């Protein structure tokens, strides 16, 4: 039992839940219950152009049908801009954040000039053009705010499922964006601010997010925030072998049979099948299996 356990499920309302996102929802709920902890739902609606109107309510209804209800009022990130601004201001004051005037084209050109190309499917590693120690904006207007990585070499951390993890954030990611050129808050800043504000002790989420963890640990360190314990859940692959995602058209969960949807998610988590037709009883059995 972990009395201070606080976990969360933090969907982006870019569409309804699908079989893949239910795995992260169920795992985070079971882990919280197995620790007799608190489970929260946070709607991560900062990337407004990607949000679909009504998807938040749809997701909450899907979770409710699956017996997964937030233990405290649901939080919407779109309501929390003042908090993100306060922590960005703190980072700026401490020299951990700087304004960047580079467009995507500028970044590509700078990388090209260094003989580097952006890896396919990956965001370009920011070459550090506007870092204060390299002359800063150099007369360009500020567009975005970036985190000044101050950690040379590899950052090591531990994932409860994946084991020892490491990433060289400086060379593999570069100084990442905290506030975008379009004024929107970046996921990395919002997630770190909210995990801390909500006292999240354990993060359980899909493995596709595992390589964001090092960036979040760097931000937590710079802001003097506690480090949650991380567990990244297996991804559900579609028939084409690709990760199921809203982007590649994964189907919304069919709520006519929530137990069947939960059973598939439980199977992805290597939990045993349950012999019951009741959602609460199935969740109770899986909680015992998760804790064992
Ligand atoms: N909002 C993110 C997503 O839906 C998850 C963020 C997180 O769990 O850290 O992909």
mmCIF file of C-alpha atoms and ligand atoms in Angstrom:
data_model
loop_
_atom_site.group_PDB
_atom_site.id
_atom_site.type_symbol
_atom_site.label_atom_id
_atom_site.label_comp_id
_atom_site.label_asym_id
_atom_site.label_seq_id
_atom_site.Cartn_x
_atom_site.Cartn_y
_atom_site.Cartn_z
ATOM 1 C CA UNK A 1 0.000 0.000 0.000
ATOM 2 C CA UNK A 2 1.278 3.433 -0.953
ATOM 3 C CA UNK A 3 -0.794 5.999 0.974
ATOM 4 C CA UNK A 4 0.508 8.910 -1.075
ATOM 5 C CA UNK A 5 -0.106 7.208 -4.412
ATOM 6 C CA UNK A 6 -1.704 9.558 -6.928
ATOM 7 C CA UNK A 7 -2.007 8.460 -10.529
ATOM 8 C CA UNK A 8 -3.689 9.863 -13.607
ATOM 9 C CA UNK A 9 -4.932 9.206 -17.111
ATOM 10 C CA UNK A 10 -4.333 12.207 -19.338
ATOM 11 C CA UNK A 11 -5.986 11.827 -22.743
ATOM 12 C CA UNK A 12 -5.751 14.447 -25.474
ATOM 13 C CA UNK A 13 -9.272 15.026 -26.805
ATOM 14 C CA UNK A 14 -8.279 14.580 -30.437
ATOM 15 C CA UNK A 15 -10.914 11.870 -30.817
ATOM 16 C CA UNK A 16 -12.646 9.165 -28.803
ATOM 17 C CA UNK A 17 -10.763 6.447 -26.925
ATOM 18 C CA UNK A 18 -9.719 3.456 -29.007
ATOM 19 C CA UNK A 19 -8.458 0.010 -28.021
ATOM 20 C CA UNK A 20 -4.913 1.346 -27.600
ATOM 21 C CA UNK A 21 -5.744 4.274 -25.341
ATOM 22 C CA UNK A 22 -7.978 2.076 -23.156
ATOM 23 C CA UNK A 23 -4.880 0.004 -22.272
ATOM 24 C CA UNK A 24 -3.207 3.065 -20.709
ATOM 25 C CA UNK A 25 -6.471 4.093 -19.018
ATOM 26 C CA UNK A 26 -7.035 0.640 -17.523
ATOM 27 C CA UNK A 27 -3.403 0.173 -16.473
ATOM 28 C CA UNK A 28 -3.255 3.547 -14.732
ATOM 29 C CA UNK A 29 -6.567 2.829 -12.945
ATOM 30 C CA UNK A 30 -5.516 -0.689 -11.867
ATOM 31 C CA UNK A 31 -2.138 0.524 -10.638
ATOM 32 C CA UNK A 32 -3.836 3.231 -8.555
ATOM 33 C CA UNK A 33 -6.378 0.769 -7.131
ATOM 34 C CA UNK A 34 -3.717 -1.887 -6.442
ATOM 35 C CA UNK A 35 -1.803 0.748 -4.432
ATOM 36 C CA UNK A 36 -5.051 1.931 -2.765
ATOM 37 C CA UNK A 37 -4.280 5.277 -4.312
ATOM 38 C CA UNK A 38 -6.138 8.080 -6.048
ATOM 39 C CA UNK A 39 -6.800 8.052 -9.818
ATOM 40 C CA UNK A 40 -7.404 11.278 -11.717
ATOM 41 C CA UNK A 41 -8.472 12.145 -15.237
ATOM 42 C CA UNK A 42 -6.919 15.192 -16.866
ATOM 43 C CA UNK A 43 -8.009 16.379 -20.297
ATOM 44 C CA UNK A 44 -4.913 17.540 -22.185
ATOM 45 C CA UNK A 45 -6.495 20.026 -24.549
ATOM 46 C CA UNK A 46 -3.606 22.454 -25.020
ATOM 47 C CA UNK A 47 -3.014 21.631 -28.695
ATOM 48 C CA UNK A 48 -6.304 23.239 -29.647
ATOM 49 C CA UNK A 49 -5.998 22.820 -33.451
ATOM 50 C CA UNK A 50 -5.837 19.037 -32.911
ATOM 51 C CA UNK A 51 -8.716 18.908 -30.412
ATOM 52 C CA UNK A 52 -12.088 17.710 -31.634
ATOM 53 C CA UNK A 53 -15.097 19.488 -30.105
ATOM 54 C CA UNK A 54 -16.986 17.112 -27.823
ATOM 55 C CA UNK A 55 -14.217 14.501 -27.748
ATOM 56 C CA UNK A 56 -13.543 15.264 -24.066
ATOM 57 C CA UNK A 57 -17.123 14.418 -23.067
ATOM 58 C CA UNK A 58 -17.070 11.389 -25.344
ATOM 59 C CA UNK A 59 -13.893 10.122 -23.638
ATOM 60 C CA UNK A 60 -15.336 10.698 -20.150
ATOM 61 C CA UNK A 61 -18.496 8.793 -21.137
ATOM 62 C CA UNK A 62 -16.400 5.936 -22.514
ATOM 63 C CA UNK A 63 -14.385 5.776 -19.296
ATOM 64 C CA UNK A 64 -17.573 5.858 -17.207
ATOM 65 C CA UNK A 65 -19.047 2.986 -19.225
ATOM 66 C CA UNK A 66 -15.880 1.030 -18.414
ATOM 67 C CA UNK A 67 -16.277 1.761 -14.694
ATOM 68 C CA UNK A 68 -13.341 4.200 -14.690
ATOM 69 C CA UNK A 69 -14.271 7.471 -12.992
ATOM 70 C CA UNK A 70 -11.915 10.172 -11.764
ATOM 71 C CA UNK A 71 -11.664 10.284 -7.959
ATOM 72 C CA UNK A 72 -11.437 14.102 -8.056
ATOM 73 C CA UNK A 73 -12.938 16.686 -10.418
ATOM 74 C CA UNK A 74 -11.601 16.379 -13.962
ATOM 75 C CA UNK A 75 -9.055 19.042 -14.896
ATOM 76 C CA UNK A 76 -8.894 20.653 -18.365
ATOM 77 C CA UNK A 77 -5.474 21.977 -19.353
ATOM 78 C CA UNK A 78 -7.088 24.751 -21.407
ATOM 79 C CA UNK A 79 -8.113 26.319 -18.064
ATOM 80 C CA UNK A 80 -4.571 26.355 -16.695
ATOM 81 C CA UNK A 81 -2.666 28.838 -18.880
ATOM 82 C CA UNK A 82 -1.817 31.092 -15.891
ATOM 83 C CA UNK A 83 -0.002 28.210 -14.194
ATOM 84 C CA UNK A 84 2.013 27.376 -17.309
ATOM 85 C CA UNK A 85 2.919 31.054 -17.697
ATOM 86 C CA UNK A 86 4.045 31.270 -14.043
ATOM 87 C CA UNK A 87 6.389 28.308 -14.421
ATOM 88 C CA UNK A 88 7.676 29.508 -17.791
ATOM 89 C CA UNK A 89 8.433 32.849 -16.114
ATOM 90 C CA UNK A 90 10.310 31.004 -13.355
ATOM 91 C CA UNK A 91 12.348 29.097 -15.943
ATOM 92 C CA UNK A 92 13.151 32.331 -17.811
ATOM 93 C CA UNK A 93 14.235 34.053 -14.605
ATOM 94 C CA UNK A 94 16.554 31.190 -13.732
ATOM 95 C CA UNK A 95 18.085 31.122 -17.215
ATOM 96 C CA UNK A 96 16.483 27.780 -18.088
ATOM 97 C CA UNK A 97 14.374 29.153 -20.946
ATOM 98 C CA UNK A 98 15.099 31.492 -23.831
ATOM 99 C CA UNK A 99 13.197 33.029 -26.746
ATOM 100 C CA UNK A 100 13.742 31.511 -30.178
ATOM 101 C CA UNK A 101 13.242 33.316 -33.477
ATOM 102 C CA UNK A 102 13.793 30.326 -35.765
ATOM 103 C CA UNK A 103 11.195 29.170 -38.225
ATOM 104 C CA UNK A 104 11.084 25.515 -39.225
ATOM 105 C CA UNK A 105 12.940 26.515 -42.411
ATOM 106 C CA UNK A 106 15.686 28.292 -40.411
ATOM 107 C CA UNK A 107 16.193 25.133 -38.355
ATOM 108 C CA UNK A 108 16.406 22.908 -41.443
ATOM 109 C CA UNK A 109 18.882 25.348 -43.024
ATOM 110 C CA UNK A 110 21.068 25.478 -39.899
ATOM 111 C CA UNK A 111 21.113 21.681 -39.678
ATOM 112 C CA UNK A 112 21.916 21.451 -43.386
ATOM 113 C CA UNK A 113 24.803 23.888 -42.963
ATOM 114 C CA UNK A 114 26.188 21.602 -40.236
ATOM 115 C CA UNK A 115 25.892 18.611 -42.584
ATOM 116 C CA UNK A 116 23.027 17.223 -40.513
ATOM 117 C CA UNK A 117 19.647 16.199 -41.788
ATOM 118 C CA UNK A 118 16.541 15.590 -39.820
ATOM 119 C CA UNK A 119 15.770 11.911 -39.311
ATOM 120 C CA UNK A 120 12.680 10.728 -41.069
ATOM 121 C CA UNK A 121 9.510 10.915 -38.940
ATOM 122 C CA UNK A 122 11.404 12.728 -36.197
ATOM 123 C CA UNK A 123 11.302 16.368 -35.324
ATOM 124 C CA UNK A 124 14.574 18.075 -36.177
ATOM 125 C CA UNK A 125 17.092 18.326 -33.324
ATOM 126 C CA UNK A 126 17.200 22.038 -32.559
ATOM 127 C CA UNK A 127 20.734 23.239 -33.414
ATOM 128 C CA UNK A 128 20.765 25.842 -30.638
ATOM 129 C CA UNK A 129 20.862 28.871 -32.943
ATOM 130 C CA UNK A 130 19.109 31.263 -30.532
ATOM 131 C CA UNK A 131 20.738 30.040 -27.314
ATOM 132 C CA UNK A 132 21.795 33.070 -25.262
ATOM 133 C CA UNK A 133 25.374 31.760 -25.178
ATOM 134 C CA UNK A 134 25.386 31.757 -28.998
ATOM 135 C CA UNK A 135 24.240 35.332 -29.388
ATOM 136 C CA UNK A 136 20.528 34.912 -28.778
ATOM 137 C CA UNK A 137 17.880 36.205 -31.136
ATOM 138 C CA UNK A 138 20.347 38.239 -33.200
ATOM 139 C CA UNK A 139 17.692 40.786 -34.126
ATOM 140 C CA UNK A 140 15.044 38.217 -35.062
ATOM 141 C CA UNK A 141 11.618 38.600 -33.409
ATOM 142 C CA UNK A 142 10.918 36.019 -30.698
ATOM 143 C CA UNK A 143 8.579 33.262 -31.864
ATOM 144 C CA UNK A 144 8.751 30.412 -29.375
ATOM 145 C CA UNK A 145 10.267 29.743 -25.967
ATOM 146 C CA UNK A 146 12.720 26.888 -25.588
ATOM 147 C CA UNK A 147 14.187 25.003 -22.655
ATOM 148 C CA UNK A 148 17.957 25.453 -22.343
ATOM 149 C CA UNK A 149 19.267 21.937 -21.799
ATOM 150 C CA UNK A 150 21.978 22.040 -19.175
ATOM 151 C CA UNK A 151 22.563 18.305 -18.920
ATOM 152 C CA UNK A 152 25.427 17.084 -21.081
ATOM 153 C CA UNK A 153 25.574 13.362 -21.798
ATOM 154 C CA UNK A 154 23.017 10.675 -21.165
ATOM 155 C CA UNK A 155 20.208 10.973 -18.688
ATOM 156 C CA UNK A 156 19.353 7.670 -16.991
ATOM 157 C CA UNK A 157 16.038 6.729 -15.469
ATOM 158 C CA UNK A 158 14.079 3.620 -14.610
ATOM 159 C CA UNK A 159 10.797 2.474 -16.063
ATOM 160 C CA UNK A 160 8.853 -0.127 -14.049
ATOM 161 C CA UNK A 161 8.122 -2.185 -17.162
ATOM 162 C CA UNK A 162 10.887 -1.280 -19.616
ATOM 163 C CA UNK A 163 13.692 -1.231 -17.035
ATOM 164 C CA UNK A 164 16.751 1.008 -17.309
ATOM 165 C CA UNK A 165 16.293 3.788 -19.873
ATOM 166 C CA UNK A 166 18.619 6.466 -21.144
ATOM 167 C CA UNK A 167 18.613 9.362 -23.552
ATOM 168 C CA UNK A 168 21.001 12.107 -24.495
ATOM 169 C CA UNK A 169 18.433 14.888 -24.671
ATOM 170 C CA UNK A 170 20.948 17.480 -25.895
ATOM 171 C CA UNK A 171 21.979 15.478 -28.979
ATOM 172 C CA UNK A 172 18.814 13.441 -29.592
ATOM 173 C CA UNK A 173 16.185 16.138 -29.014
ATOM 174 C CA UNK A 174 17.881 19.495 -28.516
ATOM 175 C CA UNK A 175 16.483 22.495 -26.661
ATOM 176 C CA UNK A 176 12.781 21.712 -26.856
ATOM 177 C CA UNK A 177 9.817 24.063 -27.124
ATOM 178 C CA UNK A 178 7.920 25.158 -24.006
ATOM 179 C CA UNK A 179 5.652 27.677 -25.668
ATOM 180 C CA UNK A 180 5.040 27.389 -29.380
ATOM 181 C CA UNK A 181 5.337 30.112 -32.009
ATOM 182 C CA UNK A 182 1.523 30.052 -32.307
ATOM 183 C CA UNK A 183 1.294 30.872 -28.584
ATOM 184 C CA UNK A 184 0.116 27.396 -27.576
ATOM 185 C CA UNK A 185 1.617 25.638 -24.575
ATOM 186 C CA UNK A 186 3.791 22.673 -25.381
ATOM 187 C CA UNK A 187 2.843 19.261 -23.987
ATOM 188 C CA UNK A 188 6.187 18.921 -22.143
ATOM 189 C CA UNK A 189 5.641 22.010 -20.007
ATOM 190 C CA UNK A 190 1.928 21.465 -19.382
ATOM 191 C CA UNK A 191 2.340 17.819 -18.381
ATOM 192 C CA UNK A 192 5.171 18.562 -15.947
ATOM 193 C CA UNK A 193 3.355 21.521 -14.356
ATOM 194 C CA UNK A 194 0.132 19.543 -13.950
ATOM 195 C CA UNK A 195 1.683 16.293 -12.734
ATOM 196 C CA UNK A 196 3.334 18.349 -9.991
ATOM 197 C CA UNK A 197 0.261 20.503 -9.239
ATOM 198 C CA UNK A 198 -1.880 17.377 -8.884
ATOM 199 C CA UNK A 199 0.719 15.630 -6.728
ATOM 200 C CA UNK A 200 1.088 12.754 -9.196
ATOM 201 C CA UNK A 201 3.410 10.144 -7.696
ATOM 202 C CA UNK A 202 3.078 7.505 -10.438
ATOM 203 C CA UNK A 203 2.718 8.051 -14.179
ATOM 204 C CA UNK A 204 1.305 5.089 -16.122
ATOM 205 C CA UNK A 205 0.903 5.798 -19.851
ATOM 206 C CA UNK A 206 1.506 4.315 -23.294
ATOM 207 C CA UNK A 207 4.957 3.319 -24.442
ATOM 208 C CA UNK A 208 4.791 5.799 -27.340
ATOM 209 C CA UNK A 209 5.379 8.498 -24.723
ATOM 210 C CA UNK A 210 8.385 6.809 -23.083
ATOM 211 C CA UNK A 211 10.932 8.911 -24.965
ATOM 212 C CA UNK A 212 9.366 12.122 -23.613
ATOM 213 C CA UNK A 213 10.297 11.104 -20.081
ATOM 214 C CA UNK A 214 13.871 12.414 -20.120
ATOM 215 C CA UNK A 215 12.673 15.871 -21.217
ATOM 216 C CA UNK A 216 10.130 15.863 -18.419
ATOM 217 C CA UNK A 217 12.747 14.818 -15.855
ATOM 218 C CA UNK A 218 14.973 17.720 -16.976
ATOM 219 C CA UNK A 219 12.085 20.152 -16.578
ATOM 220 C CA UNK A 220 11.202 18.737 -13.155
ATOM 221 C CA UNK A 221 14.815 19.144 -12.079
ATOM 222 C CA UNK A 222 15.011 22.738 -13.338
ATOM 223 C CA UNK A 223 11.751 23.622 -11.569
ATOM 224 C CA UNK A 224 12.665 21.792 -8.366
ATOM 225 C CA UNK A 225 9.628 19.503 -8.702
ATOM 226 C CA UNK A 226 9.406 15.913 -7.432
ATOM 227 C CA UNK A 227 10.017 13.093 -9.937
ATOM 228 C CA UNK A 228 7.102 10.705 -10.438
ATOM 229 C CA UNK A 229 7.727 6.974 -10.922
ATOM 230 C CA UNK A 230 7.100 5.950 -14.549
ATOM 231 C CA UNK A 231 5.554 2.877 -16.141
ATOM 232 C CA UNK A 232 4.923 2.729 -19.888
ATOM 233 C CA UNK A 233 2.324 0.229 -21.069
ATOM 234 C CA UNK A 234 2.540 -1.973 -24.177
ATOM 235 C CA UNK A 235 1.142 -0.548 -27.382
ATOM 236 C CA UNK A 236 -1.679 -2.243 -29.222
ATOM 237 C CA UNK A 237 -0.786 -2.814 -32.842
ATOM 238 C CA UNK A 238 -3.328 -2.654 -35.630
ATOM 239 C CA UNK A 239 -3.649 -5.208 -38.428
ATOM 240 C CA UNK A 240 -0.973 -3.286 -40.387
ATOM 241 C CA UNK A 241 1.529 -3.760 -37.525
ATOM 242 C CA UNK A 242 1.466 -0.054 -36.704
ATOM 243 C CA UNK A 243 0.568 1.366 -33.332
ATOM 244 C CA UNK A 244 -3.158 2.021 -33.032
ATOM 245 C CA UNK A 245 -3.711 5.731 -32.899
ATOM 246 C CA UNK A 246 -6.340 8.285 -33.661
ATOM 247 C CA UNK A 247 -4.030 9.563 -36.393
ATOM 248 C CA UNK A 248 -4.091 6.271 -38.282
ATOM 249 C CA UNK A 249 -7.815 5.939 -37.935
ATOM 250 C CA UNK A 250 -8.178 3.523 -35.008
ATOM 251 C CA UNK A 251 -11.847 2.872 -34.321
ATOM 252 C CA UNK A 252 -13.579 4.367 -31.314
ATOM 253 C CA UNK A 253 -14.309 1.843 -28.582
ATOM 254 C CA UNK A 254 -17.615 0.111 -29.012
ATOM 255 C CA UNK A 255 -19.473 0.843 -25.816
ATOM 256 C CA UNK A 256 -22.287 -1.603 -26.407
ATOM 257 C CA UNK A 257 -20.036 -4.137 -24.667
ATOM 258 C CA UNK A 258 -17.594 -2.372 -22.296
ATOM 259 C CA UNK A 259 -16.519 -5.656 -20.713
ATOM 260 C CA UNK A 260 -15.331 -6.985 -24.081
ATOM 261 C CA UNK A 261 -13.329 -3.773 -24.653
ATOM 262 C CA UNK A 262 -11.848 -4.015 -21.152
ATOM 263 C CA UNK A 263 -11.025 -7.707 -21.660
ATOM 264 C CA UNK A 264 -8.971 -6.856 -24.765
ATOM 265 C CA UNK A 265 -7.131 -4.127 -22.856
ATOM 266 C CA UNK A 266 -6.524 -6.540 -19.954
ATOM 267 C CA UNK A 267 -5.157 -9.105 -22.394
ATOM 268 C CA UNK A 268 -2.702 -6.532 -23.763
ATOM 269 C CA UNK A 269 -1.550 -6.081 -20.162
ATOM 270 C CA UNK A 270 -1.082 -9.868 -19.780
ATOM 271 C CA UNK A 271 -3.846 -10.041 -17.170
ATOM 272 C CA UNK A 272 -5.815 -13.294 -16.852
ATOM 273 C CA UNK A 273 -9.307 -13.628 -18.336
ATOM 274 C CA UNK A 274 -12.117 -13.164 -15.816
ATOM 275 C CA UNK A 275 -15.251 -15.249 -15.514
ATOM 276 C CA UNK A 276 -17.850 -12.587 -14.857
ATOM 277 C CA UNK A 277 -20.360 -10.464 -16.734
ATOM 278 C CA UNK A 278 -20.028 -7.554 -14.313
ATOM 279 C CA UNK A 279 -17.647 -4.665 -15.080
ATOM 280 C CA UNK A 280 -17.013 -3.827 -11.369
ATOM 281 C CA UNK A 281 -16.324 -7.494 -10.551
ATOM 282 C CA UNK A 282 -13.965 -7.816 -13.544
ATOM 283 C CA UNK A 283 -12.109 -4.663 -12.457
ATOM 284 C CA UNK A 284 -11.837 -6.043 -8.913
ATOM 285 C CA UNK A 285 -10.398 -9.333 -10.198
ATOM 286 C CA UNK A 286 -7.881 -7.556 -12.434
ATOM 287 C CA UNK A 287 -6.880 -5.287 -9.553
ATOM 288 C CA UNK A 288 -6.037 -8.359 -7.466
ATOM 289 C CA UNK A 289 -4.093 -9.864 -10.388
ATOM 290 C CA UNK A 290 -2.249 -6.555 -10.970
ATOM 291 C CA UNK A 291 -1.301 -6.346 -7.287
ATOM 292 C CA UNK A 292 -0.144 -9.974 -7.105
HETATM 293 N N1 LIG B 1 -2.062 13.614 -23.516
HETATM 294 C C1 LIG B 1 -1.137 12.582 -23.903
HETATM 295 C C2 LIG B 1 -1.761 11.678 -24.938
HETATM 296 O O1 LIG B 1 -2.948 11.527 -24.992
HETATM 297 C C3 LIG B 1 -0.700 11.728 -22.736
HETATM 298 C C4 LIG B 1 0.175 12.471 -21.820
HETATM 299 C C5 LIG B 1 0.742 11.667 -20.666
HETATM 300 O O2 LIG B 1 0.145 10.674 -20.234
HETATM 301 O O3 LIG B 1 1.802 12.072 -20.190
HETATM 302 O O4 LIG B 1 -1.070 11.091 -25.730
#
